[in-house]
Every structure is written in structure tokens, then in C-alpha cells.
mmCIF file with all atom_site columns, C-alpha atoms in Angstrom:
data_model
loop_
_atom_site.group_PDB
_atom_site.id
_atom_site.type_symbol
_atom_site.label_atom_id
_atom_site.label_alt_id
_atom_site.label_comp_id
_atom_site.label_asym_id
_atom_site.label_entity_id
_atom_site.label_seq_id
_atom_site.pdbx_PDB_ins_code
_atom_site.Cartn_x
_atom_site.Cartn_y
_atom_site.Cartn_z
_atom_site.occupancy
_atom_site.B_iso_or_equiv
_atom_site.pdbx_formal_charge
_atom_site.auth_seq_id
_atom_site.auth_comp_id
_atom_site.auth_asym_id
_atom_site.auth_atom_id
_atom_site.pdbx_PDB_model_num
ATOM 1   C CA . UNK A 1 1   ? 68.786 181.689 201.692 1.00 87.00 ? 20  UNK A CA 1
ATOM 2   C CA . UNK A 1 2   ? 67.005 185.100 201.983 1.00 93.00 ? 21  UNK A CA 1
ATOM 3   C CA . UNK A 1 3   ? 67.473 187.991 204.479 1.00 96.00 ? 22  UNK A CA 1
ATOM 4   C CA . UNK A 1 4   ? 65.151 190.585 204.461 1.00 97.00 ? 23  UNK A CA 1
ATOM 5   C CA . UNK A 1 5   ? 64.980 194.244 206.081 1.00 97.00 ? 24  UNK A CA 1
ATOM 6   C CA . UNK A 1 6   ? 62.305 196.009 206.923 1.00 97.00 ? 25  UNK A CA 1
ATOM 7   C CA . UNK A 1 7   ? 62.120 199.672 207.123 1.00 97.00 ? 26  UNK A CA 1
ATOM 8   C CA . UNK A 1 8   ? 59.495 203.116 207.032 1.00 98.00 ? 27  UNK A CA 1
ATOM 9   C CA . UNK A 1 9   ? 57.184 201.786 210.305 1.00 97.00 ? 28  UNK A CA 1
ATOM 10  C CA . UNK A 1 10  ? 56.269 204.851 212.362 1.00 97.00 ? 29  UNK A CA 1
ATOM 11  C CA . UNK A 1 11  ? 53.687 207.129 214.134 1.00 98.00 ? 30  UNK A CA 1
ATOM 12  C CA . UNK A 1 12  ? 51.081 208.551 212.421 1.00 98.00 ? 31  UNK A CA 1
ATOM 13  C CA . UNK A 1 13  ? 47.820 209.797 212.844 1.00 98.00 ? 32  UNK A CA 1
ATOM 14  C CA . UNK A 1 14  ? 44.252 208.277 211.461 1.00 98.00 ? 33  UNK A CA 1
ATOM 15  C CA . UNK A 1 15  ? 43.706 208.778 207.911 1.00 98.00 ? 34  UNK A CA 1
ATOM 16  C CA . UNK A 1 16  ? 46.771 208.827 207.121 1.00 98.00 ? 35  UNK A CA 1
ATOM 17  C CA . UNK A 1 17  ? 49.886 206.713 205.174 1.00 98.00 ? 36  UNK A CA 1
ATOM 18  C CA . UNK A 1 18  ? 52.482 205.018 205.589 1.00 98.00 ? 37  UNK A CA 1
ATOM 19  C CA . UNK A 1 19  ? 54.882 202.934 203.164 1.00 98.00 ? 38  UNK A CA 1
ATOM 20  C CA . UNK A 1 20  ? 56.930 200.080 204.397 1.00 98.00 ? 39  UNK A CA 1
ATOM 21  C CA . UNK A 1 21  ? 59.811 198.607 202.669 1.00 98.00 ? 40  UNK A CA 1
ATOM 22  C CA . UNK A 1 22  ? 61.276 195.487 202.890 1.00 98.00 ? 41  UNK A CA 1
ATOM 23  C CA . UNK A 1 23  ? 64.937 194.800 201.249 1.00 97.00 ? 42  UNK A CA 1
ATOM 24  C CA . UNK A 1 24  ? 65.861 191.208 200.276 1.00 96.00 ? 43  UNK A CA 1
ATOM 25  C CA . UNK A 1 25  ? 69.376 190.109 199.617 1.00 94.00 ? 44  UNK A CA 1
ATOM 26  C CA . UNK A 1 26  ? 70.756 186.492 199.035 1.00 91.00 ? 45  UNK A CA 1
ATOM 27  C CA . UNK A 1 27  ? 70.041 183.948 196.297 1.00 85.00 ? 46  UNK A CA 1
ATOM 28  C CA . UNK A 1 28  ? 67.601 185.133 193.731 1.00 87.00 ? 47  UNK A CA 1
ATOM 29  C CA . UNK A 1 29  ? 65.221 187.150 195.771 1.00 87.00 ? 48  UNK A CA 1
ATOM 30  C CA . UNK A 1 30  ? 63.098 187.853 192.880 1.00 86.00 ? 49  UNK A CA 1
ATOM 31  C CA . UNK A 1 31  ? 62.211 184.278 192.452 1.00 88.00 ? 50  UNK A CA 1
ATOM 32  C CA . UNK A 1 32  ? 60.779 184.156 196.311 1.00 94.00 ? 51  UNK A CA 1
ATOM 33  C CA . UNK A 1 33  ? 56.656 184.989 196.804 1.00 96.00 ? 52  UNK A CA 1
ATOM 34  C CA . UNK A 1 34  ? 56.559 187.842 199.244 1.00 97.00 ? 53  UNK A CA 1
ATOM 35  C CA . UNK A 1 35  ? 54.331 188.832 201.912 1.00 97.00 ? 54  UNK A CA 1
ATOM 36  C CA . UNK A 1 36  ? 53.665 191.145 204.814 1.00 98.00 ? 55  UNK A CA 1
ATOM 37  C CA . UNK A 1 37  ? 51.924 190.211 208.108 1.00 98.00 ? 56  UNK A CA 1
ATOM 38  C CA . UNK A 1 38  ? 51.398 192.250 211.459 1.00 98.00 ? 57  UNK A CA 1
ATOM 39  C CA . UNK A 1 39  ? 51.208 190.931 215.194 1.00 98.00 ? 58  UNK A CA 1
ATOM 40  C CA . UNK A 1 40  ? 50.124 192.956 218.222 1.00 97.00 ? 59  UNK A CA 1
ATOM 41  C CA . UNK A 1 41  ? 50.805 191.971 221.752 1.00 95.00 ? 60  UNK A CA 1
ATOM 42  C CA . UNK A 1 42  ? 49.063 188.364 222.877 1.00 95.00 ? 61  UNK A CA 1
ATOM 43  C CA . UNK A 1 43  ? 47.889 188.073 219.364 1.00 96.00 ? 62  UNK A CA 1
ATOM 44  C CA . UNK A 1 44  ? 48.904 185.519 216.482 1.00 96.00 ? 63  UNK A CA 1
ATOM 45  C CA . UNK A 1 45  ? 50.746 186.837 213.564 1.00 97.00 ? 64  UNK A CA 1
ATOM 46  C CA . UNK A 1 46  ? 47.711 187.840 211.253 1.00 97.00 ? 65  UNK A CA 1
ATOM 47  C CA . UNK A 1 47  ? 47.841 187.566 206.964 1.00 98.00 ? 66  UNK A CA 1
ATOM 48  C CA . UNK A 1 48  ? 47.904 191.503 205.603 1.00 98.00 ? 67  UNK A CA 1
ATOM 49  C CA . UNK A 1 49  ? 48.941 191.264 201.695 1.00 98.00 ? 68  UNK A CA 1
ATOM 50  C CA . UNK A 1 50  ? 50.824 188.935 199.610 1.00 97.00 ? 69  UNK A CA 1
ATOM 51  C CA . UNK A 1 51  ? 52.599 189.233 196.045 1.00 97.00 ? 70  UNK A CA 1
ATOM 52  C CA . UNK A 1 52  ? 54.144 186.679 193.569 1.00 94.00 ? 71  UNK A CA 1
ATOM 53  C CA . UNK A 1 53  ? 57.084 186.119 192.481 1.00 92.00 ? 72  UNK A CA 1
ATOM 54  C CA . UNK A 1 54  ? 58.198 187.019 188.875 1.00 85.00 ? 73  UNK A CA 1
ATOM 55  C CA . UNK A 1 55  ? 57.333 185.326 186.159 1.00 82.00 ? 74  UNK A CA 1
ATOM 56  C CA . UNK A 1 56  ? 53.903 184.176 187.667 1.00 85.00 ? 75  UNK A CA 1
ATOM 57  C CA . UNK A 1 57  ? 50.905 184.013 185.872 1.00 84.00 ? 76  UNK A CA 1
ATOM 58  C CA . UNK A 1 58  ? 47.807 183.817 187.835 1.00 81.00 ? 77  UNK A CA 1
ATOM 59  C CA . UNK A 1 59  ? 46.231 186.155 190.718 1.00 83.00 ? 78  UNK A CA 1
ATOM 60  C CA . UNK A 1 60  ? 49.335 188.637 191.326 1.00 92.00 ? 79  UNK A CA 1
ATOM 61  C CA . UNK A 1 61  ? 48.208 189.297 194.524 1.00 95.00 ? 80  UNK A CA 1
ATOM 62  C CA . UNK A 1 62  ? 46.150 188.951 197.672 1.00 96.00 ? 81  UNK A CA 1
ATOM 63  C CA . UNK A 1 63  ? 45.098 191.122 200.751 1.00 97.00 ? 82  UNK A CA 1
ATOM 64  C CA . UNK A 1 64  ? 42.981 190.369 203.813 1.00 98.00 ? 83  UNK A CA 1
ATOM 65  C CA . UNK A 1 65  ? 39.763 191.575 203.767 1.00 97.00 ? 84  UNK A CA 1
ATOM 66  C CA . UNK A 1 66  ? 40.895 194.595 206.770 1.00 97.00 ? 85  UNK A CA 1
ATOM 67  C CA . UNK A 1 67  ? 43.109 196.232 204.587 1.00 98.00 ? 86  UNK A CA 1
ATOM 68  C CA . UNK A 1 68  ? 41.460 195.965 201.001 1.00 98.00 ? 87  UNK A CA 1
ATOM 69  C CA . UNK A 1 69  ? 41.382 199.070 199.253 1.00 97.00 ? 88  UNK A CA 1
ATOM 70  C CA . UNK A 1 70  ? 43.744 201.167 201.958 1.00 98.00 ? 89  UNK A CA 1
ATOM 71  C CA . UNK A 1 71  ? 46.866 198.942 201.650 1.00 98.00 ? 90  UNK A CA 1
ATOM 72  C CA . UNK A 1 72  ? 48.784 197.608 197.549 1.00 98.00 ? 91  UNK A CA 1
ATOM 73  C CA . UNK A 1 73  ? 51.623 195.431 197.923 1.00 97.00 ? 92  UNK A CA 1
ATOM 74  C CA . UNK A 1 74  ? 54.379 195.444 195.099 1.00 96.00 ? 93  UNK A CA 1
ATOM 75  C CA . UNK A 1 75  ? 57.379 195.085 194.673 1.00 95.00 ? 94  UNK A CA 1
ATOM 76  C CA . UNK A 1 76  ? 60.657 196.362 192.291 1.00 95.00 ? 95  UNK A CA 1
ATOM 77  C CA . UNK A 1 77  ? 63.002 192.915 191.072 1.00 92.00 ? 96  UNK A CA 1
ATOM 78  C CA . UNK A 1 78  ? 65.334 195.408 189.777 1.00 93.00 ? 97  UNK A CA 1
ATOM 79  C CA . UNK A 1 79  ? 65.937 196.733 193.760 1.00 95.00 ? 98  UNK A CA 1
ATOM 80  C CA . UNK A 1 80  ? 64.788 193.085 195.251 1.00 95.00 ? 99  UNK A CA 1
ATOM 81  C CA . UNK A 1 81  ? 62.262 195.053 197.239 1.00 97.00 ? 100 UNK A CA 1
ATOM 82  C CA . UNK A 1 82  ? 58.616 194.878 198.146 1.00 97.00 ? 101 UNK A CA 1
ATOM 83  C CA . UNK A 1 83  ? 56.540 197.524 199.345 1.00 98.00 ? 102 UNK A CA 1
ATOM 84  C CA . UNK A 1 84  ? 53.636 197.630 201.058 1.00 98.00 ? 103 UNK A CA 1
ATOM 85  C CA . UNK A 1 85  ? 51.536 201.543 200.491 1.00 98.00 ? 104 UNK A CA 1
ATOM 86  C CA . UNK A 1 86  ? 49.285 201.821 203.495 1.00 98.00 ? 105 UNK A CA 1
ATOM 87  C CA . UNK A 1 87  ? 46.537 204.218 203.124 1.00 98.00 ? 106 UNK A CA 1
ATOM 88  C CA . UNK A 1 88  ? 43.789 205.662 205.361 1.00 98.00 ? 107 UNK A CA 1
ATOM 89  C CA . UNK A 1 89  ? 45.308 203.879 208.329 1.00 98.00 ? 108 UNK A CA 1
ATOM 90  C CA . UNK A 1 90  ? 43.086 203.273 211.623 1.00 98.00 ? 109 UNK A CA 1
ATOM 91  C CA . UNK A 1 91  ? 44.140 202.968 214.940 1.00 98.00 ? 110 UNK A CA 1
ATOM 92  C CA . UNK A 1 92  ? 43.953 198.839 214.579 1.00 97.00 ? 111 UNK A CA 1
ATOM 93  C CA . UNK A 1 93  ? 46.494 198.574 212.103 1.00 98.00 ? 112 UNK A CA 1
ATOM 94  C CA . UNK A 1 94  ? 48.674 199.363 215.307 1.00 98.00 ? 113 UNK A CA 1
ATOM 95  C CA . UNK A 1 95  ? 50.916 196.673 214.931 1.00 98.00 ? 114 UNK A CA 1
ATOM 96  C CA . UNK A 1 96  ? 54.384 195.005 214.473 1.00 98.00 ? 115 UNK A CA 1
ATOM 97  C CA . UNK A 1 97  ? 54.930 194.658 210.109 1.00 98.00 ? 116 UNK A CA 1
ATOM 98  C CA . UNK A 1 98  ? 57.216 192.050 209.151 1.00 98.00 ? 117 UNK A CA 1
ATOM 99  C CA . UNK A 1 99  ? 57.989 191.081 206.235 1.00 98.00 ? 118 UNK A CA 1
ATOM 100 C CA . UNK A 1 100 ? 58.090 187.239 204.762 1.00 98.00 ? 119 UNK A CA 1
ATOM 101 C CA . UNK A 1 101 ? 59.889 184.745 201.570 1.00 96.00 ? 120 UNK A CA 1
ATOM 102 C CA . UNK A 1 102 ? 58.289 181.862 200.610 1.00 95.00 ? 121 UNK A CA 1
ATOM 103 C CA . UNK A 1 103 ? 59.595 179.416 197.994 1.00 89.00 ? 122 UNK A CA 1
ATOM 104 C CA . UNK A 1 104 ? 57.632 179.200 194.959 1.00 84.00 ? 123 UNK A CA 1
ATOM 105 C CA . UNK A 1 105 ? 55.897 181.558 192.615 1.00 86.00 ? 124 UNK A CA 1
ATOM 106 C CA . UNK A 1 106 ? 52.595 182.300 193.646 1.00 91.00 ? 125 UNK A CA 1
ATOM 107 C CA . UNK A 1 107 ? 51.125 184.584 196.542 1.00 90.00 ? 126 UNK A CA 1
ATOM 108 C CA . UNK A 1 108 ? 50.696 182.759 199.873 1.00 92.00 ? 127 UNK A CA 1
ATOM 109 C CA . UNK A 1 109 ? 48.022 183.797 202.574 1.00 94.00 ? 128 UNK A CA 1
ATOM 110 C CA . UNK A 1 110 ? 49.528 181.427 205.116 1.00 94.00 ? 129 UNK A CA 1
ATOM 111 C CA . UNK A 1 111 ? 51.934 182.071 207.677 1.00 94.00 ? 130 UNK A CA 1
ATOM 112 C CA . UNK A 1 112 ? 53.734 178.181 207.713 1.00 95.00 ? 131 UNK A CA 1
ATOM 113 C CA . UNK A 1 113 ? 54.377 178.407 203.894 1.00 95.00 ? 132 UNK A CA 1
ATOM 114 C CA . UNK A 1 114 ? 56.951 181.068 204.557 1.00 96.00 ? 133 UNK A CA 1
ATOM 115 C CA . UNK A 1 115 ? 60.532 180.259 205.356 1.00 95.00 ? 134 UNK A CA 1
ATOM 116 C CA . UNK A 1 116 ? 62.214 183.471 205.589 1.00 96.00 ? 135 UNK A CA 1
ATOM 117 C CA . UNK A 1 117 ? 61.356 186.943 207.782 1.00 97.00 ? 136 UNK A CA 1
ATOM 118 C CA . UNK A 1 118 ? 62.307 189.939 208.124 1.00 97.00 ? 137 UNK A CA 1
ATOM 119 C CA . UNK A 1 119 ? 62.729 191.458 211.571 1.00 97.00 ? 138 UNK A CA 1
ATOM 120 C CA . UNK A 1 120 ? 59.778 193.749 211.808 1.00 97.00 ? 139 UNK A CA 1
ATOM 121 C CA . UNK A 1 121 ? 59.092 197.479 211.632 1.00 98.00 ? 140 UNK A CA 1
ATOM 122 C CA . UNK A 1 122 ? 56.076 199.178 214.266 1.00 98.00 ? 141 UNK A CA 1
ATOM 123 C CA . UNK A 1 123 ? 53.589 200.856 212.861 1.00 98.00 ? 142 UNK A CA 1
ATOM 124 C CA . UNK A 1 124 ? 51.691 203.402 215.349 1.00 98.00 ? 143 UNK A CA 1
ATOM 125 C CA . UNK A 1 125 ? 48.089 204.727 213.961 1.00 98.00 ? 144 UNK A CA 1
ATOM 126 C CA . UNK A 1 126 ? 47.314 207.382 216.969 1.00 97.00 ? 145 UNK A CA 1
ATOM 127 C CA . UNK A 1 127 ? 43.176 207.996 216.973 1.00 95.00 ? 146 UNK A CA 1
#
């Protein structure tokens, strides 16, 4: 089992950054894939970047098309934690972050593949 704790959501303005943090503790964290997702009211959780776990050897990681080239995922196995950098933030990445384990080694872009969350952090991009 995996817990994991978010932290570093905020307020900020447009154009500007952000990094969130999410802490793992429990059995091997280092061996989980990691992602991030975001939700806003009356919407479903939405895919923002995923990362693999260590030791894996294909694509390291994967972002959704809104957040390519503003947001990098990564993560330090030495501190079980994954970051996610967010960059040149908009008013639309307005949203509840949370952070997610999934078993295996490789990045997932799917929200059922993930077994373990965080309790999410807000993020607050003001125009």
C-alpha cells in the first residue's frame, strides 16, 4: 500500500509557476508509476502528466496535449517524491491536482489503472 501527500497548490497569477509535490510513503514507492490529474467542479478527473517507475525502459513520460511544454513531471526515488513544474499557467489550469500510484512500471494516461491517490492540492491561475 501507498499513501501519498500532496503539497505547493496555490494562487497565482497568468504566466506564471507553480510546483506541486507529492510525497509517497509505504511499500516501495519507487517501484509505483506516478501521475498527476486535475478536476474542476461538475467535471471528470482529466489526465495532466505521467512518469514511470524506476528501472523502466521505454517512453519515461507522458503529458496531455494542454499542458505540453508548460508543465515536466519527475520525480526523486531517493525522497519517494514526484513533482510536477508548472509553467506559464492560464486561468484553465484552475483546478483540484491530485496526485496518483499505479502498479507497474510504465507511465499510465488512464485514470482506472491507478490504485492509490493522494488527497489533492488547488491550484488558482487568476487572469
Amino acid at each position: 500500500q501507498v499513501q501519498l501527500i500532496e503539497s505547493g497548490g496555490g494562487l497565482v497569477q497568468a504566466g506564471g509557476s507553480l510546483r506541486l509535490s507529492c510525497a509517497a510513503s509505504g511499500r516501495s514507492p519507487s517501484t509505483y508509476a506516478m501521475g498527476w490529474f486535475r478536476q474542476t467542479p461538475g467535471k471528470e478527473r482529466e489526465f495532466v502528466s505521467a512518469i514511470a517507475s524506476i528501472g523502466w525502459s521505454g517512453v519515461n513520460t507522458y503529458y496531455s496535449d494542454s499542458v505540453k511544454g508548460r508543465f515536466t513531471i519527475s520525480r526523486d526515488n531517493a525522497k519517494n517524491t514526484v513533482y510536477l513544474q508548472m509553467n506559464s499557467l492560464k486561468p484553465e489550469d484552475t483546478a483540484v491536482y491530485y496526485c496518483a500510484a499505479a502498479f507497474g512500471a510504465g507511465p499510465r494516461m488512464t485514470l482506472y489503472e491507478y490504485s492509490y491517490w493522494g488527497q489533492g492540492t488547488q491550484v488558482t491561475v487568476s487572469p
